[in-house]
Short mmCIF file of C-alpha atoms and ligand atoms in Angstrom, two decimals:
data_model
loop_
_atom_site.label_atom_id
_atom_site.label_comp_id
_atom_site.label_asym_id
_atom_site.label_seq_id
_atom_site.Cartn_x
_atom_site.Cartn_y
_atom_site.Cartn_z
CA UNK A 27 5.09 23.87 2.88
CA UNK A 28 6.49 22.69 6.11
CA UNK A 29 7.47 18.69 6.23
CA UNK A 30 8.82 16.28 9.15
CA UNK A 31 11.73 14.56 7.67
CA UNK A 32 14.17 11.87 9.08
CA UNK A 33 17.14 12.97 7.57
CA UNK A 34 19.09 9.98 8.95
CA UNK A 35 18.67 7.51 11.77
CA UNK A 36 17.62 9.38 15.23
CA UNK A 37 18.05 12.67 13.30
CA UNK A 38 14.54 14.59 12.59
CA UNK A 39 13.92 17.97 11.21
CA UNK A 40 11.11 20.14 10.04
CA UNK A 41 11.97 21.03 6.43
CA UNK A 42 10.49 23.54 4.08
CA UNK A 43 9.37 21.22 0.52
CA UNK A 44 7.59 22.52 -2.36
CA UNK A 45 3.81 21.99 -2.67
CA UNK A 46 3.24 19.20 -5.05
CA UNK A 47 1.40 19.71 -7.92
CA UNK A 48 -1.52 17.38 -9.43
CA UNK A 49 -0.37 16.09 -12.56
CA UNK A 50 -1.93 13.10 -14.94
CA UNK A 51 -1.10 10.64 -12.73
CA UNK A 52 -1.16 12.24 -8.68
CA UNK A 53 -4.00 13.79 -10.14
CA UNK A 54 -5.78 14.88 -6.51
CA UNK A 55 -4.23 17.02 -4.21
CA UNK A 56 -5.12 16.18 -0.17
CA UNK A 57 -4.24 18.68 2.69
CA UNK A 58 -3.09 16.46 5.38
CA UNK A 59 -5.28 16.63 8.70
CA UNK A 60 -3.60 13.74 10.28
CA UNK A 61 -1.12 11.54 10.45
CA UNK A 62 -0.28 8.25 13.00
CA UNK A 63 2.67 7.01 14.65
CA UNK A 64 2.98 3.79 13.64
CA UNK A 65 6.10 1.33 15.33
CA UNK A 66 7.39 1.50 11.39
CA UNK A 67 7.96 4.96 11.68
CA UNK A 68 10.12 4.69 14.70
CA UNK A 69 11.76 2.10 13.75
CA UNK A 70 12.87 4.55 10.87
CA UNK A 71 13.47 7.30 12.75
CA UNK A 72 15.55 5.26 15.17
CA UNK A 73 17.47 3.54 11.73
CA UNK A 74 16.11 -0.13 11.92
CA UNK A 75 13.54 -0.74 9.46
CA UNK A 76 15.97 -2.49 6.75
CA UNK A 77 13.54 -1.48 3.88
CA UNK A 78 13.46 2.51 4.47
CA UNK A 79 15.88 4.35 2.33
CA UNK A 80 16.70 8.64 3.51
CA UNK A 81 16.24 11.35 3.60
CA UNK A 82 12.62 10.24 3.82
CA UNK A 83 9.56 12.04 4.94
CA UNK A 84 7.59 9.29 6.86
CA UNK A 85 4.30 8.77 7.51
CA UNK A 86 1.56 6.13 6.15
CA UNK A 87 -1.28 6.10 8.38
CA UNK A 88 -2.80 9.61 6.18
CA UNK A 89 -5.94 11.46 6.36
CA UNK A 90 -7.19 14.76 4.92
CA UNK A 91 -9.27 17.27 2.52
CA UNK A 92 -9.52 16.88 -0.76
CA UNK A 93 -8.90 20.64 -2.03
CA UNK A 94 -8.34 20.00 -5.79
CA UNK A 95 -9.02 18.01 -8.37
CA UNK A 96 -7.54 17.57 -11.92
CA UNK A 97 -9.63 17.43 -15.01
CA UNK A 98 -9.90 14.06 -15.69
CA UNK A 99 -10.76 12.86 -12.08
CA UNK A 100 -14.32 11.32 -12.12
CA UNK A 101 -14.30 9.61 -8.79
CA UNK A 102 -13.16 12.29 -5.83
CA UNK A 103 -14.72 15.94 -5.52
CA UNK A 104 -12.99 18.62 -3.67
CA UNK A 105 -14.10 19.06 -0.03
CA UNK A 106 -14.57 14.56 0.46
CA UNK A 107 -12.63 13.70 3.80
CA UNK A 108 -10.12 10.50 2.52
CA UNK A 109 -7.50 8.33 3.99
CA UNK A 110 -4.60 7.94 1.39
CA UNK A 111 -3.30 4.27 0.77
CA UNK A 112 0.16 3.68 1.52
CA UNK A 113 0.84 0.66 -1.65
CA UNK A 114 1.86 2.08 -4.78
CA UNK A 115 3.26 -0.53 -7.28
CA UNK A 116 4.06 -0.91 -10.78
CA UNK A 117 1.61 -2.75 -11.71
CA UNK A 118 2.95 -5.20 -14.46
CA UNK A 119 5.36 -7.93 -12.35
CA UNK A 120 3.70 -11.25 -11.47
CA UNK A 121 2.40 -9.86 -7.85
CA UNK A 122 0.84 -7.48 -9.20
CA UNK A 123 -0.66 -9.41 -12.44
CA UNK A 124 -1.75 -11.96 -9.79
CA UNK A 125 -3.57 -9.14 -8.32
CA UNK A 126 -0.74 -8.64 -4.96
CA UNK A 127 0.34 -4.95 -5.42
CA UNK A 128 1.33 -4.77 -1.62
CA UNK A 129 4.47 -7.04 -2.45
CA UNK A 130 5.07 -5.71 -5.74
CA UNK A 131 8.59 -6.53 -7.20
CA UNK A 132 9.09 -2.61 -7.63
CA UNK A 133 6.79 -1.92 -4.50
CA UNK A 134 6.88 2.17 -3.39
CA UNK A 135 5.63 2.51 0.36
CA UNK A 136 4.31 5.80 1.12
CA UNK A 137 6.47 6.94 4.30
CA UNK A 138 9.03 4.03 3.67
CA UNK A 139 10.34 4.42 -0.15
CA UNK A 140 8.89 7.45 -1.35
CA UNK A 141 7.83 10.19 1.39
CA UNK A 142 4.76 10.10 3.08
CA UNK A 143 1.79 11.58 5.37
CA UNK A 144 4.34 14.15 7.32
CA UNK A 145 3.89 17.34 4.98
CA UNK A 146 1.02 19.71 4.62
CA UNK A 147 -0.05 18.24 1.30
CA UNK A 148 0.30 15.58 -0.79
CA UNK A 149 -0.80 14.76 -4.60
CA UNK A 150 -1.62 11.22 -5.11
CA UNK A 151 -4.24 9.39 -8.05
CA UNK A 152 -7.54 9.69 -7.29
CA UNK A 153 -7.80 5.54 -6.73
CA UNK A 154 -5.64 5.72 -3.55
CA UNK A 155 -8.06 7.63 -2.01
CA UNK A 156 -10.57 6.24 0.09
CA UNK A 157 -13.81 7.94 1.92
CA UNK A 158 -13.51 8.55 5.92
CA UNK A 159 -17.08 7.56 7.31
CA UNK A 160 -18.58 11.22 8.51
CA UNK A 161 -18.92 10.42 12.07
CA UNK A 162 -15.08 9.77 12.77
CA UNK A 163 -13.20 11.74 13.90
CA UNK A 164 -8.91 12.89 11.63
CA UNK A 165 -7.42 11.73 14.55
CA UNK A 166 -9.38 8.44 15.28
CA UNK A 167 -9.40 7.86 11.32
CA UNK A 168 -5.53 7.45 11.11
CA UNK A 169 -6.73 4.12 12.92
CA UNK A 170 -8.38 2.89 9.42
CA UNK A 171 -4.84 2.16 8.12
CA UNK A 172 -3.58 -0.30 11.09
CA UNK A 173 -7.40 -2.29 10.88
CA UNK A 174 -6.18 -2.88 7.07
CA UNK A 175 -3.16 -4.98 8.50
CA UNK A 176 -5.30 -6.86 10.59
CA UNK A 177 -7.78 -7.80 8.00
CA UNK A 178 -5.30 -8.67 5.37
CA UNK A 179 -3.28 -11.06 8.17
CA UNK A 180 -7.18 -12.71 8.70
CA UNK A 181 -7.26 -12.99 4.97
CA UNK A 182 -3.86 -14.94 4.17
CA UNK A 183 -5.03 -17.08 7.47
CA UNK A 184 -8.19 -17.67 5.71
CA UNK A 185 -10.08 -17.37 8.95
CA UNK A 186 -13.45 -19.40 9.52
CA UNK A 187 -15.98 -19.86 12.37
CA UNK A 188 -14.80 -23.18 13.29
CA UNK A 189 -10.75 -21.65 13.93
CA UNK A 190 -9.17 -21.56 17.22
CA UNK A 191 -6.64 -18.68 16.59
CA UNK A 192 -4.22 -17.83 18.44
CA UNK A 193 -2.47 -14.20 18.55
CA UNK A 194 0.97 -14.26 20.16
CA UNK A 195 1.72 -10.47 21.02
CA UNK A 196 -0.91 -7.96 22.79
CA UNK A 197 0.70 -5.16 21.63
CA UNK A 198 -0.68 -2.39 19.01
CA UNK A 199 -0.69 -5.13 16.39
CA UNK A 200 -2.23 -7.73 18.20
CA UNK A 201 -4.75 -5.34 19.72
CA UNK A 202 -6.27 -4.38 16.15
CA UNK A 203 -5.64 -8.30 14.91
CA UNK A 204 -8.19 -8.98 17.81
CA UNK A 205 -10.48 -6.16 16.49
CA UNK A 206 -10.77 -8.05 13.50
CA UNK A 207 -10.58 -11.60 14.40
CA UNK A 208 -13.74 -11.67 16.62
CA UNK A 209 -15.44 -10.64 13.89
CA UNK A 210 -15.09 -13.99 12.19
CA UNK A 211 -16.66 -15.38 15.58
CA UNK A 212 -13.72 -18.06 15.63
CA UNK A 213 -14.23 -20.72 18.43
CA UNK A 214 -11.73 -19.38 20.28
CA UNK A 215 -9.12 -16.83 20.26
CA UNK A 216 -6.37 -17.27 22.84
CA UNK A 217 -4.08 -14.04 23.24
CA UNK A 218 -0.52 -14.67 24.55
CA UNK A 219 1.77 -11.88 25.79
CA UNK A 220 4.10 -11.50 28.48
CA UNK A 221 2.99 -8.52 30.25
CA UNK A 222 -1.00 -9.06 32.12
CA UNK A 223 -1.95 -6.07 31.75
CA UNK A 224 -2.66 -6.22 28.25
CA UNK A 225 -3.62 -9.60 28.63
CA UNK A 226 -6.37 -8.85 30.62
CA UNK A 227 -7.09 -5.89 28.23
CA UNK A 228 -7.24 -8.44 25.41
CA UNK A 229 -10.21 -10.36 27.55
CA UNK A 230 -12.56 -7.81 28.08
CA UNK A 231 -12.16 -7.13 24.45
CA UNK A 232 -13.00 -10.41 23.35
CA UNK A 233 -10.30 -12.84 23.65
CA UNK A 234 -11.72 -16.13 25.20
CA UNK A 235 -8.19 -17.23 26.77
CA UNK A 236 -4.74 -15.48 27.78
CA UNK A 237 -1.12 -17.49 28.09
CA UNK A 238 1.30 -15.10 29.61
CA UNK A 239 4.23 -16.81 27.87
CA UNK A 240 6.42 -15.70 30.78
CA UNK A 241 4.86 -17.65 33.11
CA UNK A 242 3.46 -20.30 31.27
CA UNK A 243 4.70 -22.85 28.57
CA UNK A 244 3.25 -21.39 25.61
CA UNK A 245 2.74 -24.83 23.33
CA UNK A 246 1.66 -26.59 26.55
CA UNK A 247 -0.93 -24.51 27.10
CA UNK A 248 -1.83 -23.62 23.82
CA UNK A 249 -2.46 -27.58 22.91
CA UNK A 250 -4.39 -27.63 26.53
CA UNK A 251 -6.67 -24.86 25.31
CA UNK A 252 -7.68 -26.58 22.00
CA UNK A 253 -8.54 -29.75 23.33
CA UNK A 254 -4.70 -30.77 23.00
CA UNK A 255 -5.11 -30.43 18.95
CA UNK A 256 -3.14 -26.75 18.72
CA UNK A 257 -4.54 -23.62 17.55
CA UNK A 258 -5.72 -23.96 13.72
CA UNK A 259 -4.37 -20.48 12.97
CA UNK A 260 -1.79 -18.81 14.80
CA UNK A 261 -0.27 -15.17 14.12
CA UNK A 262 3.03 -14.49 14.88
CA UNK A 263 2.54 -10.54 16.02
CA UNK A 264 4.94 -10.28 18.62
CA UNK A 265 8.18 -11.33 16.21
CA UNK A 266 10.65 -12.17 18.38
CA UNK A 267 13.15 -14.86 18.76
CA UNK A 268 11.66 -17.60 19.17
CA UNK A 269 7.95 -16.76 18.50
CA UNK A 270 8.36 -18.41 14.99
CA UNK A 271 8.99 -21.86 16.35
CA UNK A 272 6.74 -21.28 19.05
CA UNK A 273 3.79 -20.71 16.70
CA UNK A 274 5.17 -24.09 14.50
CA UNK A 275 5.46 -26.07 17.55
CA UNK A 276 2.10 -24.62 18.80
CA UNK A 277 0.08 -25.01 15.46
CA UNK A 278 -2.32 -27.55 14.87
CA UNK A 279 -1.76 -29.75 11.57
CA UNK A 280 -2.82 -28.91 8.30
CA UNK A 281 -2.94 -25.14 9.85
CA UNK A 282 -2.28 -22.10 8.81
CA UNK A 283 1.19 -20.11 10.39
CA UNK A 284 0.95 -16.25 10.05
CA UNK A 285 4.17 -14.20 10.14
CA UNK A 286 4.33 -10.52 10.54
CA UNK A 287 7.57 -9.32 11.18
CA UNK A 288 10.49 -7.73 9.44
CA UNK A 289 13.37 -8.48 11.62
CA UNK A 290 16.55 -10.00 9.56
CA UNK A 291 18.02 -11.89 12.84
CA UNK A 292 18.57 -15.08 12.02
CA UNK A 293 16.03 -17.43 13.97
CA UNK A 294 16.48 -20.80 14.82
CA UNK A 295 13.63 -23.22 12.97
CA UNK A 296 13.64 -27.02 12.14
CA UNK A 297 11.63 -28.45 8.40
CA UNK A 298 10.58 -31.38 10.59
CA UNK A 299 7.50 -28.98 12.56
CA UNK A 300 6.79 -27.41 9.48
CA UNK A 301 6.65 -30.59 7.48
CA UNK A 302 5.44 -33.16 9.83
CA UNK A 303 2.13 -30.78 10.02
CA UNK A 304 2.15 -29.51 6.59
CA UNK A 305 1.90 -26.35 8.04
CA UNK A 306 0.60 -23.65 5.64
CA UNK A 307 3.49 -20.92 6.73
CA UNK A 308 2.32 -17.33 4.81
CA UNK A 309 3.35 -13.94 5.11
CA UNK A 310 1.13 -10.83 5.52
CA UNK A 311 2.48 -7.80 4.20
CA UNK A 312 1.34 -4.48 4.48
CA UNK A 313 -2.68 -4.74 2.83
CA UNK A 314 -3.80 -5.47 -0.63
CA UNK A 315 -6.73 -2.91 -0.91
CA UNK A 316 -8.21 -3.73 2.29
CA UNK A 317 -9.06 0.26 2.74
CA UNK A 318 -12.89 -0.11 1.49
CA UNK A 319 -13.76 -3.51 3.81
CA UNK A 320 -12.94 -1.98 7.01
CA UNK A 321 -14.29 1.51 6.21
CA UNK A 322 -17.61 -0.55 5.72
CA UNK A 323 -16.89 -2.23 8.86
CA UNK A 324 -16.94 1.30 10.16
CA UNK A 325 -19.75 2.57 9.06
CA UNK A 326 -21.78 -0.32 10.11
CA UNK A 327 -20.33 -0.10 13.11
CA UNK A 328 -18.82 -3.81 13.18
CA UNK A 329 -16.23 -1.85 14.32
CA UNK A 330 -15.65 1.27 16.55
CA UNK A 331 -12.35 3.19 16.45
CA UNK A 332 -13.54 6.20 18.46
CA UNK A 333 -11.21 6.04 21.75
CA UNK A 334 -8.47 4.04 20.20
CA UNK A 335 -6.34 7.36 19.79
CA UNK A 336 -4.65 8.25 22.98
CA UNK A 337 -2.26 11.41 22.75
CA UNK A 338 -2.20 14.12 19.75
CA UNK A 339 0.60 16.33 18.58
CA UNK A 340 0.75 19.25 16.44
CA UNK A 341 2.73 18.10 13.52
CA UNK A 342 5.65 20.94 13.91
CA UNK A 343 5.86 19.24 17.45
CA UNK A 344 7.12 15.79 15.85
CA UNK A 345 10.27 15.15 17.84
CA UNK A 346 8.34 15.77 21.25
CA UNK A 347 6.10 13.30 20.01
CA UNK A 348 8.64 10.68 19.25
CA UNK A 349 10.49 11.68 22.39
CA UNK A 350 7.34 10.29 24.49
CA UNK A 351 7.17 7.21 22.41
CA UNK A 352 11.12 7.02 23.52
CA UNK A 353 9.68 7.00 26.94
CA UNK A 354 7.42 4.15 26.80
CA UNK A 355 4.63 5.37 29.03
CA UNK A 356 2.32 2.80 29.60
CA UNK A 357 -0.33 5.23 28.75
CA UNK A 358 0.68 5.41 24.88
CA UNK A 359 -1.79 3.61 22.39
CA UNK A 360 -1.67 5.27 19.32
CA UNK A 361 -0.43 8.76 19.07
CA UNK A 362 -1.51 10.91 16.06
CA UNK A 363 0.19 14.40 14.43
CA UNK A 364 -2.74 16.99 14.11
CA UNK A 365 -1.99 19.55 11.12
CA UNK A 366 -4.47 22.84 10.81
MN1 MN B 26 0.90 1.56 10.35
ZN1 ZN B 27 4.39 -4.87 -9.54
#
C-alpha cells in the first residue's frame, strides 16, 4: 500500500509499506478515507516539532471504513464509518493509573511516535475507534479530532457559566477553542489576535469582545473588559513569546492559566504574577478520550463542522498540499488528504 512519509525534515515521499495485519491487539483494520493537515504535521515535515522522531508517516486527524474485524472484536462491525484516536499509552504509569493516557510516561502519538493516518490502511484495537455521525461528511469529519483539543483545554480550565475567558490567538486553534467555549455560555469570551480579520471572524462566531494585541495593550484592555478584575480563564493558543506572561499578567486571581504550546524557547516569566494570584497554571495536552463528547455534540448538532474544511487533496498529491500551506494563502482553513 502506498504511504506519505517524512523521511526527514522538509523531505516527503510517497513510499510503498506493507498492509498491516489485525492481530490480538490492532485487532480492526480501517481503510483510510481521510486525513487533516494539522500545524503538528508541518511542523514535522518542516523538522520543528521536538517530540517527532523519523522516518515517520504522519497524520492524526484519521477517518475511514471499517473493512475487517478480528474474532474477538465485540464492539466495531465491518462497514461502521470511525475516526481513529491518536493516544495510545501503556497504560500502567501514574498518568495513566490516574486515568491521563494523553500524557502517558511511555505516550505513542499516532502521526508523531509511531506512524499515522497517511497510508491506505491502518490496524488499530477496536477501543480507538470511534463512530462518525452519518450526516458528515470524511472530509469535514477529520474536524472531530481538532474539537477534542478544544474540549479537553475547556476541561483542565474547568469552564463555568459565570467565566470571562479569554482566548489569545484566532488562529485554527483558537477558532475551534471558540467552537467549544460558547457552549459553556461563559459571560464573556474576549478573542485577542493581531490580525482583524480573524478577529472580526471570531465575533460573528460568538466572541463578545476582540483586543487586537497589536494595537492595543492586551492586559489593559483585558482588565477593562472584565470590569477591571481580569479574565477568570485565559488560554494561551497563540504561544508566542510573551503570550505566557501576558495571560499571567492578564488573569484574574484565583484563575485558571491554560497553556497550549510546545515551543522549547526559553520565555521570560516572574513567580511573583503567578503567586501573588495563585494562579492555577495547567497544561492541555493532546485529549484524554474526548472523541465520544464532541461526536455527541455533533449529532445533536451543538455543533456543526460542515464548511469548516476548505481545500482537499488526493493523498498521492501530499507535497502540493503542503506546498500551499508553505504559501500561506489567506484562504487556507483546514486542508484535508482524500484517499479512494
Ligand atoms: Mn490536529
Ligand atoms: Zn502510561
Amino acid at each position: 500500500m502506498k504511504a506519505v512519509q517524512i523521511v526527514k525534515p522538509n523531505e516527503l515521499r510517497i513510499i510503498d509499506m506493507p498492509k498491516p495485519e489485525i492481530n490480538e491487539h490492532d485487532n480492526v483494520l480501517v481503510k483510510i478515507k481521510a486525513s487533516g493537515i494539522c500545524g503538528s504535521d508541518v511542523g514535522i515535515y518542516h523538522g520543528t516539532n521536538a517530540a517527532a522522531t523519523y522516518p515517520r508517516v504522519i497524520g492524526h486527524e484519521i477517518v475511514g471504513e471499517i473493512v475487517e474485524v478480528g474474532p474477538n472484536v465485540k464492539t466495531r462491525k465491518v462497514g461502521e464509518r470511525v475516526i481513529i484516536d491518536q493516544v495510545t499509552a501503556c497504560g500502567h504509569c501514574y498518568a495513566c493509573r490516574k486515568s491521563r493516557p494523553n500524557v502517558c510516561h511511555h505516550l505513542q502519538v499516532r502521526g508523531v511516535h509511531i506512524d499515522g493516518g497517511y497510508r491506505e490502511f491502518m490496524a488499530v484495537p477496536e477501543g480507538d475507534c470511534y463512530l462518525l455521525p452519518d450526516f458528515l461528511e470524511y472530509k469535514d469529519a477529520v474536524m472531530i479530532e481538532p474539537t477534542t483539543i478544544a474540549v479537553q483545554a475547556c476541561s483542565r480550565a474547568q469552564l463555568e457559566s459565570e467565566d470571562d475567558v479569554m482566548i489569545i490567538g484566532a488562529g485554527a486553534l483558537g477558532s475551534s477553542l471558540l467552537r467549544i467555549v460558547k457552549l459553556f455560555n461563559p459571560h464573556s469570551i474576549i478573542m485577542a489576535d493581531i490580525d482583524d480579520a480573524k478577529l472580526d471572524e471570531a465575533l460573528k462566531n460568538g466572541a463578545t469582545h476582540k483586543i487586537n494585541s497589536r494595537s492595543e495593550d492586551l492586559v489593559k484592555r483585558a482588565k477593562e473588559l472584565t470590569g477591571g478584575y481580569g479574565p477568570t480563564v485565559t488560554i494561551d493558543a497563540a504561544c508566542v513569546k510573551g503570550s505566557l506572561l501576558n495571560a499571567c499578567q492578564a488573569a484574574g486571581n484565583a484563575t485558571r492559566v491554560i497553556t497550549m504550546g510546545f515551543s522549547i524557547a526559553p520565555d521570560e516569566i516572574n513567580q511573583f504574577v503567578i503567586t501573588s494570584k495563585e494562579l492555577d497554571i495547567r497544561g492541555s495536552r493532546l485529549q484524554n478520550r474526548k472523541f465520544g463528547e464532541v461526536i455527541k455534540l455533533v449529532n445533536e448538532h451543538k455543533v456543526n463542522l460542515n464548511g469548516a474544511v476548505s481545500h482537499t487533496f488526493p493523498f498521492l498529491e501530499a507535497q502540493k498540499a503542503f506546498d500551499f500551506v508553505d504559501s500561506r494563502d489567506p484562504s487556507i482553513r483546514k486542508i484535508s488528504l482524500m484517499f479512494d
